[in-house]
Coordinates of C-alpha atoms and ligand atoms in Angstrom, one line a residue:
X1 CA -44.8 -2.6 32.1
X2 CA -46.5 -0.8 35.0
X3 CA -48.7 -1.7 38.1
X4 CA -52.0 -1.5 36.7
X5 CA -54.7 -1.0 39.9
X6 CA -58.5 -2.1 39.1
X7 CA -61.2 -0.3 41.4
X8 CA -64.7 0.1 40.7
X9 CA -66.8 0.4 43.7
X10 CA -67.0 2.6 46.9
X11 CA -65.3 0.1 49.1
X12 CA -62.4 -0.3 46.9
X13 CA -61.2 3.4 46.9
X14 CA -59.8 3.3 51.0
X15 CA -58.4 0.2 50.4
X16 CA -56.0 1.5 47.1
X17 CA -55.4 4.8 48.2
X18 CA -52.6 3.9 50.5
X19 CA -50.9 1.4 48.0
X20 CA -51.2 3.7 45.3
X21 CA -49.3 6.6 47.5
X22 CA -46.6 3.8 48.7
X23 CA -45.5 2.7 45.0
X24 CA -45.9 6.6 43.8
X25 CA -43.4 7.2 47.2
X26 CA -41.2 4.1 45.8
X27 CA -41.0 5.4 42.2
X28 CA -42.9 2.9 40.7
X29 CA -44.8 3.3 37.4
X30 CA -48.4 2.8 37.7
X31 CA -51.6 3.2 35.9
X32 CA -55.3 3.3 37.3
X33 CA -58.1 1.8 36.1
X34 CA -61.5 2.6 37.5
X35 CA -64.3 0.4 35.8
X36 CA -67.2 2.7 36.5
X37 CA -69.1 -0.2 38.8
X38 CA -70.1 3.0 40.5
X39 CA -70.8 5.9 39.0
X40 CA -72.8 8.3 41.1
X41 CA -70.5 11.6 42.3
X42 CA -71.4 10.3 45.9
X43 CA -70.3 6.7 45.3
X44 CA -67.0 7.4 43.7
X45 CA -65.5 10.8 42.9
X46 CA -65.8 12.7 46.0
X47 CA -63.9 9.5 47.7
X48 CA -61.2 9.9 45.1
X49 CA -60.7 13.8 45.3
X50 CA -60.8 13.6 49.6
X51 CA -58.3 10.4 49.6
X52 CA -55.8 12.0 47.4
X53 CA -56.6 9.4 44.5
X54 CA -55.2 10.2 41.0
X55 CA -57.4 11.2 38.5
X56 CA -57.7 7.3 36.7
X57 CA -56.1 7.2 33.6
X58 CA -59.2 4.9 32.3
X59 CA -62.8 5.1 33.4
X60 CA -64.5 2.0 31.8
X61 CA -68.0 3.3 32.5
X62 CA -69.3 -0.1 32.9
X63 CA -72.7 0.9 35.0
X64 CA -75.0 -0.9 36.6
X65 CA -76.5 -4.4 35.3
X66 CA -76.6 -8.0 36.7
X67 CA -73.8 -10.0 37.5
X68 CA -73.3 -11.4 34.2
X69 CA -73.7 -8.5 32.4
X70 CA -71.8 -6.0 34.9
X71 CA -69.0 -8.5 35.1
X72 CA -68.9 -9.5 31.3
X73 CA -68.9 -5.8 30.3
X74 CA -65.8 -5.4 32.7
X75 CA -64.0 -8.2 31.1
X76 CA -64.4 -6.9 27.5
X77 CA -63.3 -3.5 28.6
X78 CA -60.3 -4.6 30.6
X79 CA -59.0 -7.2 28.0
X80 CA -58.3 -4.1 25.5
X81 CA -56.5 -1.9 28.1
X82 CA -54.5 -5.2 29.6
X83 CA -53.8 -6.1 26.2
X84 CA -52.6 -2.5 25.3
X85 CA -50.6 -1.6 28.5
X86 CA -49.1 -4.6 29.0
X87 CA -48.8 -4.2 32.9
X88 CA -46.3 -5.9 35.1
X89 CA -48.9 -7.2 37.6
X90 CA -52.7 -6.3 38.0
X91 CA -53.9 -5.3 41.2
X92 CA -57.0 -6.0 42.4
X93 CA -58.9 -4.9 45.8
X94 CA -61.4 -6.5 48.2
X95 CA -64.5 -8.4 46.7
X96 CA -66.8 -6.6 44.2
X97 CA -67.6 -7.3 40.8
X98 CA -64.9 -5.2 39.4
X99 CA -62.1 -7.5 41.4
X100 CA -63.2 -10.7 40.2
X101 CA -63.4 -9.4 36.2
X102 CA -59.8 -8.1 36.5
X103 CA -58.4 -11.4 37.9
X104 CA -60.1 -13.6 35.4
X105 CA -59.0 -11.4 32.6
X106 CA -55.5 -10.8 34.2
X107 CA -55.0 -14.6 34.6
X108 CA -55.9 -15.7 31.1
X109 CA -53.2 -12.7 29.5
X110 CA -50.9 -14.4 31.8
X111 CA -50.1 -11.2 33.7
X112 CA -49.8 -12.0 37.7
X113 CA -52.6 -10.9 39.9
X114 CA -51.9 -9.5 43.3
X115 CA -55.1 -9.5 45.5
X116 CA -55.5 -6.9 48.4
X117 CA -57.5 -8.4 50.9
X118 CA -57.2 -11.5 50.2
X119 CA -58.3 -14.9 52.0
X120 CA -61.4 -13.6 53.8
X121 CA -63.8 -15.9 53.9
X122 CA -67.8 -15.7 55.2
X123 CA -68.5 -19.5 53.9
X124 CA -71.8 -18.3 52.7
X125 CA -72.0 -18.8 49.0
X126 CA -75.3 -17.1 48.7
X127 CA -73.1 -13.9 49.0
X128 CA -72.2 -12.5 45.3
X129 CA -68.9 -11.2 47.4
X130 CA -68.1 -14.7 48.6
X131 CA -68.1 -16.2 45.1
X132 CA -65.8 -13.1 43.9
X133 CA -63.3 -13.8 46.8
X134 CA -63.2 -17.2 46.0
X135 CA -62.5 -17.1 42.2
X136 CA -60.3 -14.3 42.9
X137 CA -57.9 -15.8 45.2
X138 CA -58.0 -19.0 43.2
X139 CA -56.4 -16.9 40.2
X140 CA -54.2 -14.6 42.4
X141 CA -50.5 -14.9 42.1
X142 CA -49.6 -12.4 45.3
X143 CA -52.2 -13.0 48.2
X144 CA -52.2 -9.9 50.5
X145 CA -53.8 -10.8 53.7
X146 CA -55.4 -8.6 56.5
X147 CA -55.4 -11.0 59.3
X148 CA -54.0 -14.5 60.0
X149 CA -57.2 -16.4 59.8
X150 CA -56.8 -15.0 56.0
X151 CA -54.0 -16.7 55.9
X152 CA -55.2 -20.1 57.0
X153 CA -58.0 -20.0 54.8
X154 CA -55.9 -19.8 51.8
X155 CA -53.9 -22.5 52.9
X156 CA -56.3 -24.8 53.6
X157 CA -57.5 -24.1 49.9
X158 CA -54.2 -25.1 48.8
X159 CA -52.4 -21.5 47.9
X160 CA -48.6 -22.2 48.3
X161 CA -47.4 -20.1 51.4
X162 CA -45.0 -18.5 49.7
X163 CA -47.8 -16.6 47.7
X164 CA -49.5 -15.3 50.9
X165 CA -48.6 -12.3 53.1
X166 CA -49.6 -11.1 56.2
X167 CA -49.6 -7.4 55.9
X168 CA -52.3 -5.8 57.5
X169 CA -55.4 -3.6 56.6
X170 CA -54.9 -0.9 53.9
X171 CA -58.0 0.6 54.7
X172 CA -57.0 1.4 58.1
X173 CA -54.1 3.2 57.0
X174 CA -56.9 5.5 55.4
X175 CA -58.9 5.4 58.4
X176 CA -55.7 6.3 60.8
X177 CA -54.3 8.9 58.1
X178 CA -57.4 10.8 57.8
X179 CA -58.6 11.1 61.2
X180 CA -57.7 14.3 62.1
X181 CA -59.6 15.7 58.8
X182 CA -62.9 13.4 60.1
X183 CA -64.6 16.3 62.5
X184 CA -67.2 14.7 64.2
X185 CA -68.8 18.4 65.7
X186 CA -69.1 19.6 61.9
X187 CA -70.7 16.1 61.2
X188 CA -73.5 16.1 63.7
X189 CA -74.2 19.9 63.0
X190 CA -74.9 18.8 59.8
X191 CA -77.7 16.5 60.8
X192 CA -79.2 18.8 63.5
X193 CA -77.8 16.1 65.8
X194 CA -77.5 17.0 69.5
X195 CA -77.4 14.2 71.6
X196 CA -76.4 10.8 71.2
X197 CA -77.0 8.9 68.1
X198 CA -76.6 5.7 66.3
X199 CA -75.4 5.5 62.6
X200 CA -76.8 2.6 60.6
X201 CA -75.9 1.4 57.0
X202 CA -78.0 -1.2 55.1
X203 CA -77.3 -2.3 51.3
X204 CA -76.9 -6.3 51.1
X205 CA -79.0 -8.0 49.0
X206 CA -80.2 -10.2 51.2
X207 CA -81.2 -7.5 53.6
X208 CA -82.7 -4.6 51.2
X209 CA -83.7 -6.5 47.7
X210 CA -87.3 -7.9 48.9
X211 CA -90.2 -6.0 50.3
X212 CA -90.2 -8.6 53.4
X213 CA -86.6 -8.4 54.3
X214 CA -87.0 -4.4 53.9
X215 CA -90.0 -4.4 56.2
X216 CA -87.8 -6.1 59.0
X217 CA -84.8 -3.6 58.5
X218 CA -87.2 -0.4 59.2
X219 CA -88.8 -2.2 62.0
X220 CA -85.5 -2.2 63.6
X221 CA -84.2 1.1 62.4
X222 CA -87.7 2.4 64.2
X223 CA -87.1 0.3 67.3
X224 CA -83.6 1.8 67.5
X225 CA -84.8 5.2 66.6
X226 CA -87.4 4.4 69.6
X227 CA -84.0 4.5 72.1
X228 CA -81.4 7.3 70.1
X229 CA -81.5 9.2 67.0
X230 CA -80.6 7.3 63.7
X231 CA -78.6 8.7 60.9
X232 CA -78.9 6.6 57.9
X233 CA -76.7 7.5 55.2
X234 CA -79.1 5.5 52.2
X235 CA -77.0 3.0 49.7
X236 CA -78.8 3.9 45.8
X237 CA -79.5 -0.1 45.7
X238 CA -81.2 0.2 49.2
X239 CA -83.4 3.3 48.8
X240 CA -86.4 2.0 46.5
X241 CA -87.1 -0.8 48.7
X242 CA -86.4 0.6 52.4
X243 CA -88.5 3.6 51.3
X244 CA -91.5 2.1 50.6
X245 CA -91.0 0.1 53.5
X246 CA -91.6 3.5 55.2
X247 CA -88.2 4.1 56.8
X248 CA -88.7 7.8 57.1
X249 CA -91.8 7.4 58.9
X250 CA -89.8 7.9 62.2
X251 CA -89.1 11.3 63.9
X252 CA -85.8 10.1 64.7
X253 CA -84.7 8.3 61.7
X254 CA -82.5 10.6 59.5
X255 CA -82.5 9.5 55.9
X256 CA -79.4 11.2 54.2
X257 CA -78.0 10.5 50.7
X258 CA -74.7 8.8 50.9
X259 CA -72.0 10.7 52.5
X260 CA -68.3 11.6 51.5
X261 CA -65.7 9.6 53.4
X262 CA -64.3 12.1 55.9
X263 CA -67.8 13.2 56.9
X264 CA -69.0 9.6 57.4
X265 CA -65.7 8.5 59.5
X266 CA -66.8 11.6 61.3
X267 CA -70.4 10.6 61.9
X268 CA -69.1 6.8 62.8
X269 CA -66.6 8.3 65.4
X270 CA -68.9 9.9 67.4
X271 CA -71.6 7.6 67.2
X272 CA -73.0 5.5 70.5
X273 CA -73.5 2.6 68.3
X274 CA -73.3 1.4 64.6
X275 CA -75.7 -0.9 63.1
X276 CA -74.8 -2.2 59.5
X277 CA -74.7 -5.0 56.9
X278 CA -71.1 -3.9 55.3
X279 CA -67.8 -5.3 55.5
X280 CA -65.8 -2.3 55.8
X281 CA -67.3 -0.3 58.7
X282 CA -67.1 -3.9 60.9
X283 CA -63.3 -3.1 60.4
X284 CA -63.4 0.9 61.2
X285 CA -65.5 0.6 64.2
X286 CA -63.4 -2.1 65.5
X287 CA -60.6 0.5 64.9
X288 CA -62.7 3.4 66.2
X289 CA -63.7 1.4 69.5
X290 CA -67.5 2.1 68.5
X291 CA -69.8 -0.8 69.2
X292 CA -71.0 -2.4 66.1
X293 CA -74.1 -4.6 65.7
X294 CA -74.0 -6.4 62.1
X295 CA -77.2 -7.5 60.9
X296 CA -75.7 -10.5 59.4
X297 CA -75.7 -14.4 59.9
X298 CA -72.2 -14.4 59.3
X299 CA -69.1 -12.5 58.8
X300 CA -65.8 -12.7 56.6
X301 CA -64.0 -10.4 59.5
X302 CA -64.3 -12.6 62.7
X303 CA -61.1 -10.5 64.2
X304 CA -63.4 -7.5 64.3
X305 CA -65.6 -10.0 66.9
X306 CA -62.2 -11.5 68.7
X307 CA -60.3 -8.3 68.8
X308 CA -63.1 -5.8 68.4
X309 CA -66.5 -4.2 68.9
X310 CA -68.4 -6.3 66.7
X311 CA -71.3 -8.7 67.3
X312 CA -73.2 -10.7 64.6
X313 CA -76.9 -9.8 65.5
X314 CA -80.2 -11.4 63.8
X315 CA -83.5 -9.3 63.3
X316 CA -84.9 -11.1 66.6
X317 CA -82.1 -9.9 68.8
X318 CA -80.7 -6.6 67.8
X319 CA -82.9 -4.6 69.6
X320 CA -81.8 -6.3 73.0
X321 CA -78.3 -5.9 71.8
X322 CA -78.8 -2.2 71.1
X323 CA -80.4 -1.6 74.6
X324 CA -77.2 -3.4 76.1
X325 CA -74.9 -1.2 74.3
X326 CA -76.6 1.8 74.9
X327 CA -76.9 1.0 78.5
X328 CA -72.9 1.4 79.2
X329 CA -71.0 4.2 78.6
X330 CA -68.3 3.8 75.5
X331 CA -65.0 2.1 76.2
X332 CA -62.1 4.8 76.3
X333 CA -59.4 2.0 75.2
X334 CA -60.1 -1.0 73.4
X335 CA -57.9 -3.3 71.6
X336 CA -57.0 -3.4 67.6
X337 CA -56.1 -6.3 65.7
X338 CA -52.4 -6.8 65.0
X339 CA -51.0 -4.7 62.3
X340 CA -53.9 -2.7 61.4
X341 CA -51.3 0.0 62.4
X342 CA -51.4 2.3 59.2
X343 CA -48.4 0.5 57.3
X344 CA -50.3 -1.8 55.4
X345 CA -49.8 0.1 52.0
X346 CA -45.7 0.3 52.5
X347 CA -45.9 -3.7 53.0
X348 CA -48.3 -4.0 50.1
X349 CA -45.7 -2.0 48.1
X350 CA -42.7 -3.7 49.2
X351 CA -44.5 -7.0 48.2
X352 CA -45.0 -5.8 45.1
X353 CA -42.1 -4.3 44.5
X354 CA -40.3 -7.5 45.4
X355 CA -42.0 -9.8 43.1
Ligands
LIG1 C1 -71.3 -3.1 45.3 C2 -70.3 -4.3 45.7 C3 -70.5 -4.8 47.3 C4 -70.2 -3.7 48.3 C5 -71.3 -2.6 47.7 C6 -70.8 -1.0 48.2 C7 -70.5 -6.3 44.1 C8 -71.2 -7.5 43.9 N1 -71.1 -6.1 45.3 O1 -72.6 -3.9 45.9 O2 -69.6 -5.9 47.9 O3 -70.4 -3.6 49.5 O4 -70.9 -2.0 46.1 O5 -71.4 0.0 47.7 O6 -69.3 -5.8 43.3 N2 -76.0 2.2 42.2 C9 -76.3 3.9 41.5 N3 -75.3 4.5 41.7 C10 -74.2 3.9 41.6 C11 -73.5 2.7 41.8 C12 -74.9 1.7 42.0 O7 -77.5 4.0 41.5 O8 -73.3 5.0 41.4 C13 -77.4 1.6 42.3 C14 -77.9 0.8 40.7 O9 -79.4 0.6 41.0 C15 -77.5 -0.6 41.0 C16 -77.3 -1.0 42.2 O10 -77.3 0.4 42.8 O11 -78.3 -1.4 39.8 C17 -76.5 -1.7 42.8 O12 -75.2 -1.5 42.4 P1 -73.8 -2.8 41.8 O13 -72.5 -2.4 42.1 O14 -74.6 -3.6 41.2 O15 -73.9 -3.2 43.7 P2 -73.9 -2.5 44.9 O16 -74.7 -2.9 45.6 O17 -73.5 -1.2 45.2

């Protein structure tokens, strides 16, 4: 049977693109299933188009819901697709609900599961993604890791060494492959930015789901905007609470819709500072050499701190950190974690074809 890739949410697309391309170049049969977890064009279709991801063979249109509703709906529909298509391997990406749903269904049908971005751990089980990572890795047969710490976590959890592979970071393949197309002058002009600016993104439930936290986020963004223009592409999840907390009531906070991939990368590339609670953006800023302040108590991506530009910050110290960063010019050269070299997709394809 074919390799069957399951994607569903925005962060999956830049991880899957290089794997799809590398398997295509190796002449492999593959199917792409989109669960429909993300369904707005701005969260899904524009990414597929820009990244040259083929039109999904199936779209399961599961949509939004509570975790149980969304995961269950995804499982029911994937079971039909897997049963019908009998894939050789199901390839899953990252840590979203679509990922764990696919791993569970495949494992119970005795179909091998390959997990791209295995072994990341925040050790914080209040994060839905941490649960998804733990379960997906336990059920996976091929564990493809972006960094050495991830391999260590898997080893400690008893995953046999022959199942783990340090392959590098496919999301960085996508970043490097598209850098020439990510024009930050155009991105600046679109948003009327003339001088230095920061890019902010906030969407994690712990930061945006309650009015209290939303207030703290807005106070932070306003405090940074007192120092520098802030561009805030707003995830649909965060819009209601941050809007209610008055995020737009500062002349230097520019609230915009979620951006297409190339424009977003262009904006980040040209920024003096990024403030985020995202996972992937911690990695992208590390490779772009843009200082990143992560408003979270922990990170599952510690190499972005040890090898990169990332710092964990709190609501109490974020403004001081921002001031620090803005006080010094951006570094001209910076280190990048091992194997974040643009060839992870090829390594992943080689492992997949060999198993
Ligand atoms: C999901 C991932 C998260 C990832 C994020 C990136 C899980 C558990 N979380 O979170 O790890 O960082 O994607 O975006 O899988 N919505 C829309 N349009 C869409 C999709 C969502 O309006 O196309 C709104 C809906 O109100 C929905 C809410 O966003 O209820 C949350 O969507 P959901 O897919 O449950 O999780 P995210 O917060 O997007």
